[in-house]
Tab-separated table of C-alpha atoms and ligand atoms in Angstrom:
chain	number	residue	atom	x	y	z
A	110	UNK	CA	-19.273	-15.170	-4.697
A	111	UNK	CA	-19.693	-11.625	-3.340
A	112	UNK	CA	-19.974	-8.673	-5.761
A	113	UNK	CA	-19.668	-5.095	-4.548
A	114	UNK	CA	-20.107	-1.762	-6.300
A	115	UNK	CA	-18.703	1.474	-4.777
A	116	UNK	CA	-19.576	4.641	-6.720
A	117	UNK	CA	-17.080	7.059	-8.108
A	118	UNK	CA	-17.236	10.620	-6.628
A	119	UNK	CA	-17.508	13.915	-8.511
A	120	UNK	CA	-16.735	17.083	-6.639
A	121	UNK	CA	-19.348	19.733	-7.406
A	122	UNK	CA	-18.010	22.431	-5.060
A	123	UNK	CA	-15.214	22.935	-2.617
A	124	UNK	CA	-12.279	20.632	-3.407
A	125	UNK	CA	-8.915	21.814	-2.045
A	126	UNK	CA	-10.684	24.268	0.329
A	127	UNK	CA	-12.259	21.222	2.126
A	128	UNK	CA	-8.689	20.202	3.148
A	129	UNK	CA	-8.617	23.452	5.208
A	130	UNK	CA	-11.980	23.008	6.906
A	131	UNK	CA	-14.288	24.638	4.369
A	132	UNK	CA	-17.579	22.909	3.387
A	133	UNK	CA	-17.745	20.977	0.094
A	134	UNK	CA	-20.466	19.325	-1.983
A	135	UNK	CA	-19.776	16.109	-3.844
A	136	UNK	CA	-21.916	13.483	-5.538
A	137	UNK	CA	-21.702	9.739	-6.011
A	138	UNK	CA	-22.146	8.612	-9.634
A	139	UNK	CA	-23.213	5.377	-11.256
A	140	UNK	CA	-19.740	4.477	-12.453
A	141	UNK	CA	-17.066	3.409	-10.008
A	142	UNK	CA	-15.246	0.399	-8.571
A	143	UNK	CA	-16.368	-3.210	-8.733
A	144	UNK	CA	-14.889	-5.931	-6.504
A	145	UNK	CA	-15.643	-9.649	-6.662
A	146	UNK	CA	-14.652	-11.709	-3.616
A	147	UNK	CA	-14.532	-15.479	-3.324
A	148	UNK	CA	-13.149	-17.343	-0.291
A	149	UNK	CA	-10.239	-19.698	-1.049
A	150	UNK	CA	-6.867	-21.072	0.065
A	151	UNK	CA	-4.852	-17.958	-0.628
A	152	UNK	CA	-5.460	-14.222	-0.807
A	153	UNK	CA	-4.952	-13.012	-4.379
A	154	UNK	CA	-5.903	-9.654	-5.914
A	155	UNK	CA	-6.293	-9.237	-9.638
A	156	UNK	CA	-6.912	-5.783	-11.016
A	157	UNK	CA	-6.435	-6.075	-14.722
A	158	UNK	CA	-3.183	-5.701	-16.657
A	159	UNK	CA	-3.245	-1.886	-16.513
A	160	UNK	CA	-3.366	-1.715	-12.732
A	161	UNK	CA	-2.032	-4.428	-10.453
A	162	UNK	CA	-1.697	-8.011	-9.399
A	163	UNK	CA	-0.947	-8.878	-5.824
A	164	UNK	CA	-0.589	-12.197	-4.066
A	165	UNK	CA	-0.634	-12.551	-0.307
A	166	UNK	CA	1.063	-15.428	1.428
A	167	UNK	CA	-0.623	-17.415	4.172
A	168	UNK	CA	0.451	-14.952	6.858
A	169	UNK	CA	-1.216	-12.098	5.070
A	170	UNK	CA	2.039	-10.492	3.895
A	171	UNK	CA	2.428	-9.500	0.284
A	172	UNK	CA	4.238	-12.355	-1.475
A	173	UNK	CA	4.586	-10.460	-4.675
A	174	UNK	CA	3.039	-7.403	-6.249
A	175	UNK	CA	3.285	-6.021	-9.753
A	176	UNK	CA	1.645	-3.032	-11.332
A	177	UNK	CA	0.692	0.609	-10.951
A	178	UNK	CA	2.454	1.630	-7.704
A	179	UNK	CA	-0.074	4.107	-6.232
A	180	UNK	CA	-2.933	1.710	-6.962
A	181	UNK	CA	-1.007	-1.156	-5.251
A	182	UNK	CA	-0.554	0.966	-2.108
A	183	UNK	CA	-4.311	1.587	-1.762
A	184	UNK	CA	-5.178	-2.128	-2.289
A	185	UNK	CA	-2.503	-3.374	0.133
A	186	UNK	CA	-3.470	-0.822	2.816
A	187	UNK	CA	-7.212	-1.507	2.391
A	188	UNK	CA	-6.612	-5.274	2.823
A	189	UNK	CA	-4.530	-4.724	5.927
A	190	UNK	CA	-7.124	-2.396	7.509
A	191	UNK	CA	-9.900	-4.900	6.615
A	192	UNK	CA	-7.897	-7.683	8.305
A	193	UNK	CA	-7.383	-5.556	11.417
A	194	UNK	CA	-11.062	-4.577	11.622
A	195	UNK	CA	-12.942	-7.695	10.485
A	196	UNK	CA	-10.483	-10.570	11.163
A	197	UNK	CA	-8.418	-12.831	8.888
A	198	UNK	CA	-9.728	-14.000	5.511
A	199	UNK	CA	-8.312	-15.996	2.622
A	200	UNK	CA	-10.049	-15.009	-0.573
A	201	UNK	CA	-9.492	-13.990	-4.155
A	202	UNK	CA	-10.501	-10.454	-5.090
A	203	UNK	CA	-11.019	-9.137	-8.595
A	204	UNK	CA	-11.011	-5.334	-8.859
A	205	UNK	CA	-12.355	-3.360	-11.792
A	206	UNK	CA	-12.833	0.341	-12.222
A	207	UNK	CA	-15.066	2.158	-14.698
A	208	UNK	CA	-12.716	5.152	-14.665
A	209	UNK	CA	-9.017	5.205	-15.469
A	210	UNK	CA	-6.841	5.699	-12.317
A	211	UNK	CA	-5.955	9.176	-11.077
A	212	UNK	CA	-8.327	11.280	-13.152
A	213	UNK	CA	-10.213	12.913	-10.275
A	214	UNK	CA	-13.170	10.565	-9.987
A	215	UNK	CA	-12.059	9.236	-6.611
A	216	UNK	CA	-10.899	5.934	-8.059
A	217	UNK	CA	-8.594	5.312	-5.071
A	218	UNK	CA	-11.392	6.066	-2.612
A	219	UNK	CA	-13.970	3.901	-4.343
A	220	UNK	CA	-11.501	1.012	-4.676
A	221	UNK	CA	-10.644	1.242	-0.956
A	222	UNK	CA	-14.346	1.376	-0.040
A	223	UNK	CA	-15.209	-1.546	-2.368
A	224	UNK	CA	-12.381	-3.726	-1.040
A	225	UNK	CA	-13.370	-3.105	2.585
A	226	UNK	CA	-17.043	-3.801	1.826
A	227	UNK	CA	-16.240	-6.977	-0.165
A	228	UNK	CA	-13.840	-8.234	2.510
A	229	UNK	CA	-16.405	-7.820	5.300
A	230	UNK	CA	-19.238	-9.289	3.201
A	231	UNK	CA	-17.044	-12.307	2.254
A	232	UNK	CA	-16.539	-12.894	5.978
A	233	UNK	CA	-20.287	-12.445	6.656
A	234	UNK	CA	-19.720	-9.173	8.638
A	235	UNK	CA	-22.298	-6.446	8.139
A	236	UNK	CA	-20.611	-3.031	8.126
A	237	UNK	CA	-22.423	0.304	8.070
A	238	UNK	CA	-21.763	2.959	5.406
A	239	UNK	CA	-20.377	5.294	8.081
A	240	UNK	CA	-17.934	2.669	9.336
A	241	UNK	CA	-16.814	1.963	5.804
A	242	UNK	CA	-16.320	5.686	5.236
A	243	UNK	CA	-14.218	5.896	8.437
A	244	UNK	CA	-11.994	2.931	7.543
A	245	UNK	CA	-11.533	3.949	3.937
A	246	UNK	CA	-10.514	7.464	5.029
A	247	UNK	CA	-7.830	5.869	7.200
A	248	UNK	CA	-6.570	4.034	4.101
A	249	UNK	CA	-6.381	7.335	2.152
A	250	UNK	CA	-4.645	9.099	5.024
A	251	UNK	CA	-2.065	6.374	5.347
A	252	UNK	CA	-1.316	6.231	1.615
A	253	UNK	CA	-1.568	9.947	0.764
A	254	UNK	CA	-0.400	11.484	3.994
A	255	UNK	CA	-3.179	14.099	3.781
A	256	UNK	CA	-6.693	13.583	2.527
A	257	UNK	CA	-10.096	14.952	3.498
A	258	UNK	CA	-12.854	12.411	4.312
A	259	UNK	CA	-14.956	13.690	1.355
A	260	UNK	CA	-14.294	11.083	-1.340
A	261	UNK	CA	-14.452	8.023	0.930
A	262	UNK	CA	-17.649	9.287	2.670
A	263	UNK	CA	-19.473	9.971	-0.590
A	264	UNK	CA	-18.452	6.657	-2.156
A	265	UNK	CA	-19.487	4.747	0.992
A	266	UNK	CA	-22.773	6.591	1.574
A	267	UNK	CA	-23.922	7.661	-1.924
A	268	UNK	CA	-26.057	10.622	-2.979
A	269	UNK	CA	-25.144	14.304	-2.967
A	270	UNK	CA	-23.489	15.175	0.346
A	271	UNK	CA	-22.431	18.373	2.005
A	272	UNK	CA	-19.203	17.550	3.763
A	273	UNK	CA	-17.602	19.398	6.659
A	274	UNK	CA	-14.326	18.215	8.089
A	275	UNK	CA	-13.632	19.741	11.459
A	276	UNK	CA	-15.302	17.899	13.069
A	277	UNK	CA	-16.356	15.512	10.279
A	278	UNK	CA	-20.071	15.907	9.485
A	279	UNK	CA	-22.160	15.203	6.423
A	280	UNK	CA	-25.650	16.111	5.305
A	281	UNK	CA	-27.593	14.536	2.419
A	282	UNK	CA	-28.806	17.177	-0.055
A	283	UNK	CA	-31.839	17.008	-2.352
A	284	UNK	CA	-30.737	17.750	-5.921
A	285	UNK	CA	-32.337	18.703	-9.228
A	286	UNK	CA	-29.223	17.253	-10.966
A	287	UNK	CA	-29.929	13.860	-12.495
A	288	UNK	CA	-27.002	13.522	-14.884
A	289	UNK	CA	-23.549	14.928	-15.513
A	290	UNK	CA	-21.074	14.683	-18.342
A	291	UNK	CA	-17.432	14.195	-17.452
A	292	UNK	CA	-14.751	15.240	-19.886
A	293	UNK	CA	-11.318	13.711	-19.173
A	294	UNK	CA	-8.218	15.764	-20.031
A	295	UNK	CA	-4.594	14.579	-19.689
A	296	UNK	CA	-3.558	14.868	-16.007
A	297	UNK	CA	-0.301	16.359	-14.746
A	298	UNK	CA	0.670	15.217	-11.253
A	299	UNK	CA	-0.956	13.052	-8.622
A	300	UNK	CA	-3.548	14.215	-6.066
A	301	UNK	CA	-0.896	13.920	-3.365
A	302	UNK	CA	1.557	16.159	-5.264
A	303	UNK	CA	-1.084	18.743	-6.237
A	304	UNK	CA	-2.527	18.982	-2.706
A	305	UNK	CA	1.081	19.506	-1.416
A	306	UNK	CA	1.685	22.271	-3.939
A	307	UNK	CA	-1.513	24.093	-2.931
A	308	UNK	CA	-0.359	23.778	0.685
A	309	UNK	CA	3.004	25.321	-0.308
A	310	UNK	CA	1.274	28.246	-2.107
A	311	UNK	CA	-0.954	28.816	0.927
A	312	UNK	CA	2.052	28.814	3.254
A	313	UNK	CA	3.869	31.417	1.068
A	314	UNK	CA	0.910	33.846	0.702
A	315	UNK	CA	-1.543	34.923	3.376
A	316	UNK	CA	-3.984	36.096	0.651
A	317	UNK	CA	-4.561	32.503	-0.404
A	318	UNK	CA	-6.646	32.066	2.772
A	319	UNK	CA	-9.192	34.490	1.279
A	320	UNK	CA	-9.425	32.348	-1.865
A	321	UNK	CA	-10.020	29.268	0.233
A	322	UNK	CA	-12.691	31.022	2.290
A	323	UNK	CA	-14.395	32.269	-0.891
A	324	UNK	CA	-14.577	28.660	-2.186
A	325	UNK	CA	-16.305	27.640	1.085
A	326	UNK	CA	-18.849	30.517	0.659
A	327	UNK	CA	-19.574	29.244	-2.840
A	328	UNK	CA	-20.372	25.791	-1.478
A	329	UNK	CA	-22.801	27.424	1.025
A	330	UNK	CA	-24.482	29.415	-1.722
A	331	UNK	CA	-24.603	26.380	-4.027
A	332	UNK	CA	-26.550	24.517	-1.361
A	333	UNK	CA	-29.288	27.151	-1.656
A	334	UNK	CA	-29.328	26.742	-5.462
A	335	UNK	CA	-29.654	22.976	-5.027
A	336	UNK	CA	-32.579	23.343	-2.635
A	337	UNK	CA	-34.336	25.732	-5.103
A	338	UNK	CA	-33.627	23.284	-7.997
A	339	UNK	CA	-31.886	26.121	-9.831
A	340	UNK	CA	-29.528	24.680	-12.449
A	341	UNK	CA	-28.624	28.088	-13.911
A	342	UNK	CA	-27.432	29.250	-10.494
A	343	UNK	CA	-25.471	26.004	-9.911
A	344	UNK	CA	-23.792	26.270	-13.323
A	345	UNK	CA	-22.746	29.866	-12.716
A	346	UNK	CA	-21.317	29.039	-9.290
A	347	UNK	CA	-19.448	26.050	-10.746
A	348	UNK	CA	-17.704	28.461	-13.113
A	349	UNK	CA	-16.817	30.886	-10.289
A	350	UNK	CA	-15.491	27.970	-8.211
A	351	UNK	CA	-13.366	26.990	-11.212
A	352	UNK	CA	-11.826	30.497	-11.472
A	353	UNK	CA	-11.026	30.396	-7.771
A	354	UNK	CA	-9.380	27.013	-8.222
A	355	UNK	CA	-7.391	28.672	-11.024
A	356	UNK	CA	-6.101	31.097	-8.369
A	357	UNK	CA	-4.815	28.061	-6.533
A	358	UNK	CA	-2.939	27.143	-9.739
A	359	UNK	CA	-4.754	23.845	-10.407
A	360	UNK	CA	-6.733	24.872	-13.501
A	361	UNK	CA	-4.951	25.092	-16.861
A	362	UNK	CA	-5.849	27.051	-19.976
A	363	UNK	CA	-7.173	23.845	-21.678
A	364	UNK	CA	-9.975	23.682	-19.086
A	365	UNK	CA	-10.874	27.345	-19.555
A	366	UNK	CA	-10.920	26.872	-23.362
A	367	UNK	CA	-12.991	23.691	-23.097
A	368	UNK	CA	-15.628	25.420	-20.894
A	369	UNK	CA	-15.700	28.356	-23.291
A	370	UNK	CA	-16.190	26.136	-26.339
A	371	UNK	CA	-18.905	24.058	-24.626
A	372	UNK	CA	-20.866	27.115	-23.447
A	373	UNK	CA	-23.951	26.488	-25.658
A	374	UNK	CA	-24.408	22.951	-24.217
A	375	UNK	CA	-23.801	23.515	-20.508
A	376	UNK	CA	-25.096	25.493	-17.504
A	377	UNK	CA	-21.493	25.440	-16.261
A	378	UNK	CA	-18.527	23.280	-15.440
A	379	UNK	CA	-15.300	23.028	-13.469
A	380	UNK	CA	-12.476	20.661	-12.684
A	381	UNK	CA	-13.461	17.902	-10.231
A	382	UNK	CA	-10.820	16.821	-7.736
A	383	UNK	CA	-7.251	17.895	-7.447
A	384	UNK	CA	-7.103	19.378	-10.967
A	385	UNK	CA	-4.172	19.993	-13.370
A	386	UNK	CA	-6.306	18.211	-15.967
A	387	UNK	CA	-8.296	15.060	-15.221
A	388	UNK	CA	-12.044	15.200	-14.897
A	389	UNK	CA	-13.916	18.358	-15.907
A	390	UNK	CA	-17.473	18.039	-14.600
A	391	UNK	CA	-20.107	19.548	-16.938
A	392	UNK	CA	-23.675	20.352	-15.964
A	393	UNK	CA	-25.445	19.623	-19.255
A	394	UNK	CA	-28.421	21.477	-20.806
A	395	UNK	CA	-28.701	18.515	-23.134
A	396	UNK	CA	-26.395	15.600	-22.306
A	397	UNK	CA	-26.722	13.931	-25.751
A	398	UNK	CA	-25.728	17.083	-27.651
A	399	UNK	CA	-22.913	17.779	-25.202
A	400	UNK	CA	-21.538	14.228	-25.651
A	401	UNK	CA	-21.677	14.658	-29.413
A	402	UNK	CA	-19.742	17.931	-29.155
A	403	UNK	CA	-17.043	16.292	-27.005
A	404	UNK	CA	-16.853	13.394	-29.402
A	405	UNK	CA	-16.296	15.723	-32.327
A	406	UNK	CA	-13.482	17.361	-30.332
A	407	UNK	CA	-11.912	13.940	-29.722
A	408	UNK	CA	-12.239	14.299	-25.941
A	409	UNK	CA	-12.766	11.232	-23.795
A	410	UNK	CA	-15.999	11.607	-21.828
A	411	UNK	CA	-18.514	9.748	-19.654
A	412	UNK	CA	-22.219	10.344	-19.255
A	413	UNK	CA	-23.056	9.553	-15.607
A	414	UNK	CA	-26.125	9.645	-13.361
A	415	UNK	CA	-26.317	10.466	-9.645
A	416	UNK	CA	-26.017	7.313	-7.543
A	417	UNK	CA	-28.067	7.475	-4.358
A	418	UNK	CA	-27.105	4.044	-2.993
A	419	UNK	CA	-23.476	4.190	-1.935
A	420	UNK	CA	-21.275	1.080	-1.620
A	421	UNK	CA	-23.414	-2.078	-1.791
A	422	UNK	CA	-23.681	-5.727	-2.675
A	423	UNK	CA	-24.946	-6.114	-6.251
B	797	MEV	C1	-9.457	15.123	-4.136
B	797	MEV	O1	-10.471	14.333	-4.720
B	797	MEV	C2	-10.065	16.345	-3.515
B	797	MEV	C3	-9.092	17.272	-2.799
B	797	MEV	O2	-9.930	18.257	-2.114
B	797	MEV	C4	-8.245	16.547	-1.762
B	797	MEV	C5	-9.044	16.007	-0.580
B	797	MEV	O3	-10.191	16.416	-0.361
B	797	MEV	O4	-8.456	15.204	0.158
B	797	MEV	C6	-8.160	17.989	-3.758
C-alpha cells in the first residue's frame, strides 16, 4: 500500500496578478491531500461521500462517476495524465483532503499532485517534484482552461516559493513564518469563474493593469521583508495586497470587517486564492489567542504550519 501526502497551498502575495506574469509568493502547509494507492484488478477511486466516487473499466475509461463535478474532473484528468506519462495501472485509490473543496487552499492542485505521485509510486516509478509540478499544472490547465503554475508547483515542491510564470521559474525563500491561521468564510463562485471575471474587468479598463503591476511590486517588496525576518513588514504588505485585490473586486466587506476585528491578534491578513470569500490567511501574533477569537466569532479556522517537504510518500 502506497500513501502520499501533497500539501495545501496558501498564497501569501500575488494571486490573480500571477496569471498576468507578475511574481507571487506562496507557501505549502501541513494540511492537504492524502492518497492511498493499492494495486488490484480494477481502477477505483473513492473520495468520501462529500466528494466523489469513480470506477474505471478495464480499458481505463470511466465506467461510472458520481459526486462533486469539479472534483471529479480533476481526478479523472489526473488519472489520464498519469496513465499517459507513467503507463497503465490497475489500482484502487482513496483520496482525502484536510480542507473542504474550493476554499482557496489549492485543494484541486494538491489532489492532482497527490494522485500523480501515488500513481507513479504504485507503479514503482520515481518522479521528481518538478515533473510532478509540470504534469499537475497540465491537469489544472485542462480542467480550468486558465491556471498559473503556482499552486501545483508549491504543492509538489513544498516550502515558501517565489513563483514567476513567463517563463516559469521558482525560487525557494527563507522565512521567519512558522505558522499561519486560516479563517474560512463562505465562498461565492469557483476559481475558474472568478479568474474569468477579473480578466473581464482587466479587458474593460486599462487602469487595472496598474493594480496588477502594483501587486507584483508588493511581492518583490515582501521578499525583502521575508529575508529580514520582519513579520510587521509582511503583515502590513499583506493588508495592502488585500486592498489591491479589493480593487479587482474579489474581496468582500466581510473580509475587511474580519481583518479589522482581528487587528489585536495579527500582524496582517488577506484573502488567499481567488477570493470572494474562502480562505483568509492570517499572520498571527499569538496563534492560540487568534484561534480563540475566531472560535468565539463562530468562524471555521485551521491552525497550520509551513510544510517544507512537498508531495511525498508517508
Ligand atoms: C488560485 O489559487 C490563484 C489564482 O491566482 C489563479 C491562478 O494562479 O491560477 C487566482
